[in-house]
């Protein structure tokens, strides 16, 4: 049996505080829309590259005004320097790994590469480490077997303890669980030769957060896309 982590032991005595802080965060949250713009496209010249981007609100680009400023736009721009990129975005605010599985299972098409961004909603919905790992494994298998993906970049679960919108101790508790899920994601990714885990080690810079203090800014999306594109090109 694995030892119980300090944050898990403290959740019960901290429950009234955590509940109050969670309610306050939801009540005062600045709800940013998903960016406008196309969710598929064709960019660049060169060898054909079919790209799938899947996940939650960050994959959808919340925090950017347009898809050009979001992950999809920056990623298409980066890759179009070397390929004819045919890209498709399948992401939605609030989606967990299970939601993304459900969405992709009814999707038609074949892709060469995929970038995923999931985990924050699994944390806030109380998904356990084991369930998260199991669902991520199903997702990897789906991408490889159903869509023929040859390279997957699984973006790490964000460091939620650093989200400006979250007060303490809520930020610490969610941050600890996010770290556990990210460790599980790293282990799952290591089991697939097609997959690479991407850890975004970002500095403490206010310009990297969207106005809601919860999502990436366009500057962060550009950094993320650059690092994801580098991993994809290694394939």
PDB file of C-alpha atoms in Angstrom:
ATOM      1  CA  UNK A   1       0.000   0.000   0.000  1.00  0.00           C
ATOM      2  CA  UNK A   2       1.341   3.418  -0.972  1.00  0.00           C
ATOM      3  CA  UNK A   3       1.857   5.902   1.882  1.00  0.00           C
ATOM      4  CA  UNK A   4      -0.713   8.668   2.175  1.00  0.00           C
ATOM      5  CA  UNK A   5       0.648  12.040   1.096  1.00  0.00           C
ATOM      6  CA  UNK A   6       0.544  14.985   3.558  1.00  0.00           C
ATOM      7  CA  UNK A   7      -1.939  16.926   1.454  1.00  0.00           C
ATOM      8  CA  UNK A   8      -4.299  13.932   1.394  1.00  0.00           C
ATOM      9  CA  UNK A   9      -4.093  13.640   5.183  1.00  0.00           C
ATOM     10  CA  UNK A  10      -4.836  17.338   5.615  1.00  0.00           C
ATOM     11  CA  UNK A  11      -7.803  17.452   3.250  1.00  0.00           C
ATOM     12  CA  UNK A  12     -10.283  16.443   5.948  1.00  0.00           C
ATOM     13  CA  UNK A  13      -9.350  19.109   8.519  1.00  0.00           C
ATOM     14  CA  UNK A  14      -8.937  21.645   5.711  1.00  0.00           C
ATOM     15  CA  UNK A  15     -12.223  20.707   4.034  1.00  0.00           C
ATOM     16  CA  UNK A  16     -14.255  23.721   5.256  1.00  0.00           C
ATOM     17  CA  UNK A  17     -11.534  26.117   4.077  1.00  0.00           C
ATOM     18  CA  UNK A  18     -11.038  24.312   0.762  1.00  0.00           C
ATOM     19  CA  UNK A  19     -14.785  24.238   0.092  1.00  0.00           C
ATOM     20  CA  UNK A  20     -15.124  27.951   0.831  1.00  0.00           C
ATOM     21  CA  UNK A  21     -12.148  28.824  -1.339  1.00  0.00           C
ATOM     22  CA  UNK A  22     -13.368  26.633  -4.179  1.00  0.00           C
ATOM     23  CA  UNK A  23     -16.781  28.306  -4.079  1.00  0.00           C
ATOM     24  CA  UNK A  24     -15.169  31.742  -4.025  1.00  0.00           C
ATOM     25  CA  UNK A  25     -12.934  30.944  -6.975  1.00  0.00           C
ATOM     26  CA  UNK A  26     -15.892  29.705  -9.026  1.00  0.00           C
ATOM     27  CA  UNK A  27     -18.029  32.701  -8.043  1.00  0.00           C
ATOM     28  CA  UNK A  28     -15.364  35.270  -8.874  1.00  0.00           C
ATOM     29  CA  UNK A  29     -13.779  33.553 -11.848  1.00  0.00           C
ATOM     30  CA  UNK A  30     -13.441  35.561 -15.028  1.00  0.00           C
ATOM     31  CA  UNK A  31     -15.004  33.238 -17.581  1.00  0.00           C
ATOM     32  CA  UNK A  32     -13.027  33.568 -20.774  1.00  0.00           C
ATOM     33  CA  UNK A  33     -14.503  32.241 -24.025  1.00  0.00           C
ATOM     34  CA  UNK A  34     -12.804  29.855 -26.403  1.00  0.00           C
ATOM     35  CA  UNK A  35     -11.060  31.883 -29.125  1.00  0.00           C
ATOM     36  CA  UNK A  36     -12.702  32.616 -32.435  1.00  0.00           C
ATOM     37  CA  UNK A  37     -11.351  31.228 -35.674  1.00  0.00           C
ATOM     38  CA  UNK A  38     -11.218  27.987 -37.636  1.00  0.00           C
ATOM     39  CA  UNK A  39     -10.582  24.679 -35.876  1.00  0.00           C
ATOM     40  CA  UNK A  40      -8.981  23.021 -38.868  1.00  0.00           C
ATOM     41  CA  UNK A  41      -6.804  24.161 -41.682  1.00  0.00           C
ATOM     42  CA  UNK A  42      -3.970  23.592 -44.108  1.00  0.00           C
ATOM     43  CA  UNK A  43      -0.719  25.528 -43.848  1.00  0.00           C
ATOM     44  CA  UNK A  44       2.752  25.478 -45.349  1.00  0.00           C
ATOM     45  CA  UNK A  45       4.625  23.602 -48.031  1.00  0.00           C
ATOM     46  CA  UNK A  46       6.545  20.355 -47.996  1.00  0.00           C
ATOM     47  CA  UNK A  47       5.797  16.794 -46.890  1.00  0.00           C
ATOM     48  CA  UNK A  48       2.226  16.206 -45.746  1.00  0.00           C
ATOM     49  CA  UNK A  49       1.693  16.188 -41.970  1.00  0.00           C
ATOM     50  CA  UNK A  50      -1.742  15.400 -40.523  1.00  0.00           C
ATOM     51  CA  UNK A  51      -1.939  16.840 -36.995  1.00  0.00           C
ATOM     52  CA  UNK A  52      -4.540  16.339 -34.274  1.00  0.00           C
ATOM     53  CA  UNK A  53      -4.739  18.649 -31.247  1.00  0.00           C
ATOM     54  CA  UNK A  54      -6.995  17.318 -28.489  1.00  0.00           C
ATOM     55  CA  UNK A  55      -7.852  18.164 -24.912  1.00  0.00           C
ATOM     56  CA  UNK A  56      -9.346  20.739 -22.593  1.00  0.00           C
ATOM     57  CA  UNK A  57      -9.696  24.528 -22.546  1.00  0.00           C
ATOM     58  CA  UNK A  58      -5.966  25.077 -22.907  1.00  0.00           C
ATOM     59  CA  UNK A  59      -5.891  22.936 -26.047  1.00  0.00           C
ATOM     60  CA  UNK A  60      -8.926  24.921 -27.225  1.00  0.00           C
ATOM     61  CA  UNK A  61      -6.945  28.129 -26.691  1.00  0.00           C
ATOM     62  CA  UNK A  62      -8.805  29.850 -23.852  1.00  0.00           C
ATOM     63  CA  UNK A  63      -6.801  32.929 -22.906  1.00  0.00           C
ATOM     64  CA  UNK A  64      -6.186  33.873 -26.537  1.00  0.00           C
ATOM     65  CA  UNK A  65      -8.456  36.041 -28.636  1.00  0.00           C
ATOM     66  CA  UNK A  66      -8.169  34.028 -31.828  1.00  0.00           C
ATOM     67  CA  UNK A  67      -7.033  30.538 -32.776  1.00  0.00           C
ATOM     68  CA  UNK A  68      -4.061  32.149 -34.521  1.00  0.00           C
ATOM     69  CA  UNK A  69      -2.841  33.284 -31.070  1.00  0.00           C
ATOM     70  CA  UNK A  70      -3.692  29.943 -29.452  1.00  0.00           C
ATOM     71  CA  UNK A  71      -1.866  26.606 -29.371  1.00  0.00           C
ATOM     72  CA  UNK A  72      -3.333  25.455 -32.695  1.00  0.00           C
ATOM     73  CA  UNK A  73      -2.299  28.608 -34.559  1.00  0.00           C
ATOM     74  CA  UNK A  74       1.221  28.756 -33.169  1.00  0.00           C
ATOM     75  CA  UNK A  75       1.723  25.015 -33.703  1.00  0.00           C
ATOM     76  CA  UNK A  76       0.520  25.150 -37.301  1.00  0.00           C
ATOM     77  CA  UNK A  77       2.815  28.120 -37.920  1.00  0.00           C
ATOM     78  CA  UNK A  78       5.838  26.370 -36.405  1.00  0.00           C
ATOM     79  CA  UNK A  79       5.321  23.141 -38.333  1.00  0.00           C
ATOM     80  CA  UNK A  80       4.368  24.817 -41.616  1.00  0.00           C
ATOM     81  CA  UNK A  81       7.991  25.910 -41.993  1.00  0.00           C
ATOM     82  CA  UNK A  82       8.849  22.311 -42.772  1.00  0.00           C
ATOM     83  CA  UNK A  83       5.592  20.564 -43.741  1.00  0.00           C
ATOM     84  CA  UNK A  84       2.237  20.968 -45.406  1.00  0.00           C
ATOM     85  CA  UNK A  85       0.270  20.799 -42.163  1.00  0.00           C
ATOM     86  CA  UNK A  86      -3.321  19.589 -42.212  1.00  0.00           C
ATOM     87  CA  UNK A  87      -4.443  20.240 -38.663  1.00  0.00           C
ATOM     88  CA  UNK A  88      -7.617  19.577 -36.698  1.00  0.00           C
ATOM     89  CA  UNK A  89      -8.587  20.806 -33.220  1.00  0.00           C
ATOM     90  CA  UNK A  90     -10.797  18.584 -31.037  1.00  0.00           C
ATOM     91  CA  UNK A  91     -10.900  20.310 -27.657  1.00  0.00           C
ATOM     92  CA  UNK A  92     -13.464  21.805 -25.310  1.00  0.00           C
ATOM     93  CA  UNK A  93     -13.539  23.756 -22.070  1.00  0.00           C
ATOM     94  CA  UNK A  94     -14.136  21.491 -19.074  1.00  0.00           C
ATOM     95  CA  UNK A  95     -13.100  18.269 -20.783  1.00  0.00           C
ATOM     96  CA  UNK A  96     -11.481  15.520 -18.763  1.00  0.00           C
ATOM     97  CA  UNK A  97      -9.520  12.633 -20.237  1.00  0.00           C
ATOM     98  CA  UNK A  98     -12.725  10.579 -20.319  1.00  0.00           C
ATOM     99  CA  UNK A  99     -14.567  13.366 -22.156  1.00  0.00           C
ATOM    100  CA  UNK A 100     -11.818  13.506 -24.744  1.00  0.00           C
ATOM    101  CA  UNK A 101     -11.931   9.736 -25.172  1.00  0.00           C
ATOM    102  CA  UNK A 102     -15.672   9.960 -25.786  1.00  0.00           C
ATOM    103  CA  UNK A 103     -15.191  12.744 -28.323  1.00  0.00           C
ATOM    104  CA  UNK A 104     -12.426  11.028 -30.261  1.00  0.00           C
ATOM    105  CA  UNK A 105     -14.062   7.601 -30.377  1.00  0.00           C
ATOM    106  CA  UNK A 106     -16.626   8.926 -32.867  1.00  0.00           C
ATOM    107  CA  UNK A 107     -14.092  10.888 -34.918  1.00  0.00           C
ATOM    108  CA  UNK A 108     -13.177   9.748 -38.412  1.00  0.00           C
ATOM    109  CA  UNK A 109      -9.826  10.242 -40.057  1.00  0.00           C
ATOM    110  CA  UNK A 110      -6.153   9.399 -39.882  1.00  0.00           C
ATOM    111  CA  UNK A 111      -3.387  11.481 -38.336  1.00  0.00           C
ATOM    112  CA  UNK A 112       0.388  11.323 -38.319  1.00  0.00           C
ATOM    113  CA  UNK A 113       0.947  13.238 -35.110  1.00  0.00           C
ATOM    114  CA  UNK A 114      -1.044  14.397 -32.092  1.00  0.00           C
ATOM    115  CA  UNK A 115      -0.674  16.857 -29.230  1.00  0.00           C
ATOM    116  CA  UNK A 116      -2.792  16.356 -26.105  1.00  0.00           C
ATOM    117  CA  UNK A 117      -3.438  18.676 -23.171  1.00  0.00           C
ATOM    118  CA  UNK A 118      -5.392  17.194 -20.282  1.00  0.00           C
ATOM    119  CA  UNK A 119      -5.345  16.874 -16.515  1.00  0.00           C
ATOM    120  CA  UNK A 120      -6.597  20.071 -14.871  1.00  0.00           C
ATOM    121  CA  UNK A 121     -10.237  19.016 -15.048  1.00  0.00           C
ATOM    122  CA  UNK A 122      -9.312  15.505 -13.924  1.00  0.00           C
ATOM    123  CA  UNK A 123      -7.773  17.147 -10.832  1.00  0.00           C
ATOM    124  CA  UNK A 124     -10.761  19.356 -10.064  1.00  0.00           C
ATOM    125  CA  UNK A 125     -13.208  16.466 -10.648  1.00  0.00           C
ATOM    126  CA  UNK A 126     -11.344  14.278  -8.148  1.00  0.00           C
ATOM    127  CA  UNK A 127     -10.174  11.656 -10.644  1.00  0.00           C
ATOM    128  CA  UNK A 128      -7.760   9.276  -8.931  1.00  0.00           C
ATOM    129  CA  UNK A 129      -4.217   8.680 -10.088  1.00  0.00           C
ATOM    130  CA  UNK A 130      -5.070   5.134 -11.175  1.00  0.00           C
ATOM    131  CA  UNK A 131      -8.179   6.139 -13.140  1.00  0.00           C
ATOM    132  CA  UNK A 132      -6.257   8.948 -14.804  1.00  0.00           C
ATOM    133  CA  UNK A 133      -3.471   6.551 -15.793  1.00  0.00           C
ATOM    134  CA  UNK A 134      -5.965   3.998 -17.098  1.00  0.00           C
ATOM    135  CA  UNK A 135      -7.793   6.608 -19.178  1.00  0.00           C
ATOM    136  CA  UNK A 136      -4.593   8.085 -20.548  1.00  0.00           C
ATOM    137  CA  UNK A 137      -3.520   4.576 -21.562  1.00  0.00           C
ATOM    138  CA  UNK A 138      -6.826   4.123 -23.402  1.00  0.00           C
ATOM    139  CA  UNK A 139      -6.306   7.496 -25.080  1.00  0.00           C
ATOM    140  CA  UNK A 140      -2.802   6.582 -26.252  1.00  0.00           C
ATOM    141  CA  UNK A 141      -4.033   3.268 -27.603  1.00  0.00           C
ATOM    142  CA  UNK A 142      -6.893   5.022 -29.406  1.00  0.00           C
ATOM    143  CA  UNK A 143      -4.539   7.509 -31.041  1.00  0.00           C
ATOM    144  CA  UNK A 144      -2.125   4.806 -32.179  1.00  0.00           C
ATOM    145  CA  UNK A 145      -4.544   2.073 -33.183  1.00  0.00           C
ATOM    146  CA  UNK A 146      -7.592   3.960 -34.515  1.00  0.00           C
ATOM    147  CA  UNK A 147      -5.911   7.025 -35.993  1.00  0.00           C
ATOM    148  CA  UNK A 148      -2.487   5.635 -36.891  1.00  0.00           C
ATOM    149  CA  UNK A 149      -0.620   8.341 -34.980  1.00  0.00           C
ATOM    150  CA  UNK A 150       3.150   7.850 -35.117  1.00  0.00           C
ATOM    151  CA  UNK A 151       4.158  10.576 -32.655  1.00  0.00           C
ATOM    152  CA  UNK A 152       2.206  11.829 -29.624  1.00  0.00           C
ATOM    153  CA  UNK A 153       3.227  14.788 -27.508  1.00  0.00           C
ATOM    154  CA  UNK A 154       1.413  14.502 -24.182  1.00  0.00           C
ATOM    155  CA  UNK A 155       1.576  17.886 -22.491  1.00  0.00           C
ATOM    156  CA  UNK A 156       2.250  17.569 -18.770  1.00  0.00           C
ATOM    157  CA  UNK A 157      -0.443  18.356 -16.215  1.00  0.00           C
ATOM    158  CA  UNK A 158       0.081  22.044 -15.322  1.00  0.00           C
ATOM    159  CA  UNK A 159       1.573  23.071 -11.993  1.00  0.00           C
ATOM    160  CA  UNK A 160      -1.709  24.209 -10.486  1.00  0.00           C
ATOM    161  CA  UNK A 161      -0.015  25.435  -7.312  1.00  0.00           C
ATOM    162  CA  UNK A 162       1.289  28.322  -9.438  1.00  0.00           C
ATOM    163  CA  UNK A 163      -2.077  29.397 -10.854  1.00  0.00           C
ATOM    164  CA  UNK A 164      -2.553  33.064  -9.807  1.00  0.00           C
ATOM    165  CA  UNK A 165      -6.321  32.585  -9.475  1.00  0.00           C
ATOM    166  CA  UNK A 166      -6.002  29.944  -6.740  1.00  0.00           C
ATOM    167  CA  UNK A 167      -5.574  30.972  -3.087  1.00  0.00           C
ATOM    168  CA  UNK A 168      -3.713  28.956  -0.478  1.00  0.00           C
ATOM    169  CA  UNK A 169      -4.177  26.274   0.768  1.00  0.00           C
ATOM    170  CA  UNK A 170      -6.400  25.329  -2.201  1.00  0.00           C
ATOM    171  CA  UNK A 171      -3.536  25.940  -4.640  1.00  0.00           C
ATOM    172  CA  UNK A 172      -1.251  23.638  -2.648  1.00  0.00           C
ATOM    173  CA  UNK A 173      -3.791  20.803  -2.428  1.00  0.00           C
ATOM    174  CA  UNK A 174      -4.678  20.955  -6.123  1.00  0.00           C
ATOM    175  CA  UNK A 175      -1.013  21.368  -7.014  1.00  0.00           C
ATOM    176  CA  UNK A 176      -0.051  18.204  -5.158  1.00  0.00           C
ATOM    177  CA  UNK A 177      -2.749  16.189  -6.928  1.00  0.00           C
ATOM    178  CA  UNK A 178      -1.756  17.691 -10.284  1.00  0.00           C
ATOM    179  CA  UNK A 179       1.821  16.575  -9.648  1.00  0.00           C
ATOM    180  CA  UNK A 180       0.638  13.023  -8.906  1.00  0.00           C
ATOM    181  CA  UNK A 181      -1.392  12.874 -12.110  1.00  0.00           C
ATOM    182  CA  UNK A 182       1.531  14.247 -14.094  1.00  0.00           C
ATOM    183  CA  UNK A 183       3.783  11.537 -12.681  1.00  0.00           C
ATOM    184  CA  UNK A 184       1.209   8.985 -13.808  1.00  0.00           C
ATOM    185  CA  UNK A 185       1.149  10.604 -17.251  1.00  0.00           C
ATOM    186  CA  UNK A 186       4.925  10.350 -17.497  1.00  0.00           C
ATOM    187  CA  UNK A 187       4.742   6.645 -16.643  1.00  0.00           C
ATOM    188  CA  UNK A 188       2.014   6.011 -19.219  1.00  0.00           C
ATOM    189  CA  UNK A 189       3.915   7.946 -21.885  1.00  0.00           C
ATOM    190  CA  UNK A 190       7.068   5.932 -21.188  1.00  0.00           C
ATOM    191  CA  UNK A 191       5.140   2.791 -22.122  1.00  0.00           C
ATOM    192  CA  UNK A 192       4.504   3.974 -25.690  1.00  0.00           C
ATOM    193  CA  UNK A 193       7.355   4.263 -28.151  1.00  0.00           C
ATOM    194  CA  UNK A 194       5.279   6.789 -30.120  1.00  0.00           C
ATOM    195  CA  UNK A 195       4.767   9.140 -27.163  1.00  0.00           C
ATOM    196  CA  UNK A 196       6.790  11.891 -25.521  1.00  0.00           C
ATOM    197  CA  UNK A 197       5.908  13.791 -22.337  1.00  0.00           C
ATOM    198  CA  UNK A 198       6.293  17.568 -22.540  1.00  0.00           C
ATOM    199  CA  UNK A 199       7.017  19.436 -19.318  1.00  0.00           C
ATOM    200  CA  UNK A 200       6.589  23.194 -19.599  1.00  0.00           C
ATOM    201  CA  UNK A 201       9.012  24.797 -17.149  1.00  0.00           C
ATOM    202  CA  UNK A 202       7.833  28.381 -17.306  1.00  0.00           C
ATOM    203  CA  UNK A 203       9.223  31.296 -15.277  1.00  0.00           C
ATOM    204  CA  UNK A 204       7.093  33.294 -12.838  1.00  0.00           C
ATOM    205  CA  UNK A 205       6.090  35.950 -15.327  1.00  0.00           C
ATOM    206  CA  UNK A 206       2.638  37.623 -15.092  1.00  0.00           C
ATOM    207  CA  UNK A 207       2.640  37.946 -18.887  1.00  0.00           C
ATOM    208  CA  UNK A 208       2.424  34.173 -19.191  1.00  0.00           C
ATOM    209  CA  UNK A 209      -1.025  33.999 -17.553  1.00  0.00           C
ATOM    210  CA  UNK A 210      -4.337  35.032 -19.102  1.00  0.00           C
ATOM    211  CA  UNK A 211      -6.391  37.707 -17.318  1.00  0.00           C
ATOM    212  CA  UNK A 212      -8.342  35.010 -15.457  1.00  0.00           C
ATOM    213  CA  UNK A 213      -5.169  33.798 -13.731  1.00  0.00           C
ATOM    214  CA  UNK A 214      -6.013  30.244 -14.729  1.00  0.00           C
ATOM    215  CA  UNK A 215      -5.265  29.821 -18.438  1.00  0.00           C
ATOM    216  CA  UNK A 216      -2.210  30.458 -20.641  1.00  0.00           C
ATOM    217  CA  UNK A 217      -1.665  33.749 -22.412  1.00  0.00           C
ATOM    218  CA  UNK A 218      -0.799  33.976 -26.133  1.00  0.00           C
ATOM    219  CA  UNK A 219       2.861  34.299 -25.083  1.00  0.00           C
ATOM    220  CA  UNK A 220       2.632  30.956 -23.264  1.00  0.00           C
ATOM    221  CA  UNK A 221       0.888  29.333 -26.218  1.00  0.00           C
ATOM    222  CA  UNK A 222       3.794  30.407 -28.433  1.00  0.00           C
ATOM    223  CA  UNK A 223       6.365  28.851 -26.061  1.00  0.00           C
ATOM    224  CA  UNK A 224       4.280  25.686 -25.713  1.00  0.00           C
ATOM    225  CA  UNK A 225       3.874  25.322 -29.480  1.00  0.00           C
ATOM    226  CA  UNK A 226       7.583  25.813 -30.079  1.00  0.00           C
ATOM    227  CA  UNK A 227       8.519  23.066 -27.607  1.00  0.00           C
ATOM    228  CA  UNK A 228       5.813  20.704 -28.870  1.00  0.00           C
ATOM    229  CA  UNK A 229       6.872  21.265 -32.479  1.00  0.00           C
ATOM    230  CA  UNK A 230      10.475  20.445 -31.576  1.00  0.00           C
ATOM    231  CA  UNK A 231       9.395  17.110 -30.091  1.00  0.00           C
ATOM    232  CA  UNK A 232       7.200  16.343 -33.087  1.00  0.00           C
ATOM    233  CA  UNK A 233      10.004  17.083 -35.542  1.00  0.00           C
ATOM    234  CA  UNK A 234      12.274  14.623 -33.738  1.00  0.00           C
ATOM    235  CA  UNK A 235      10.044  11.921 -35.169  1.00  0.00           C
TER     236      UNK A 235
END
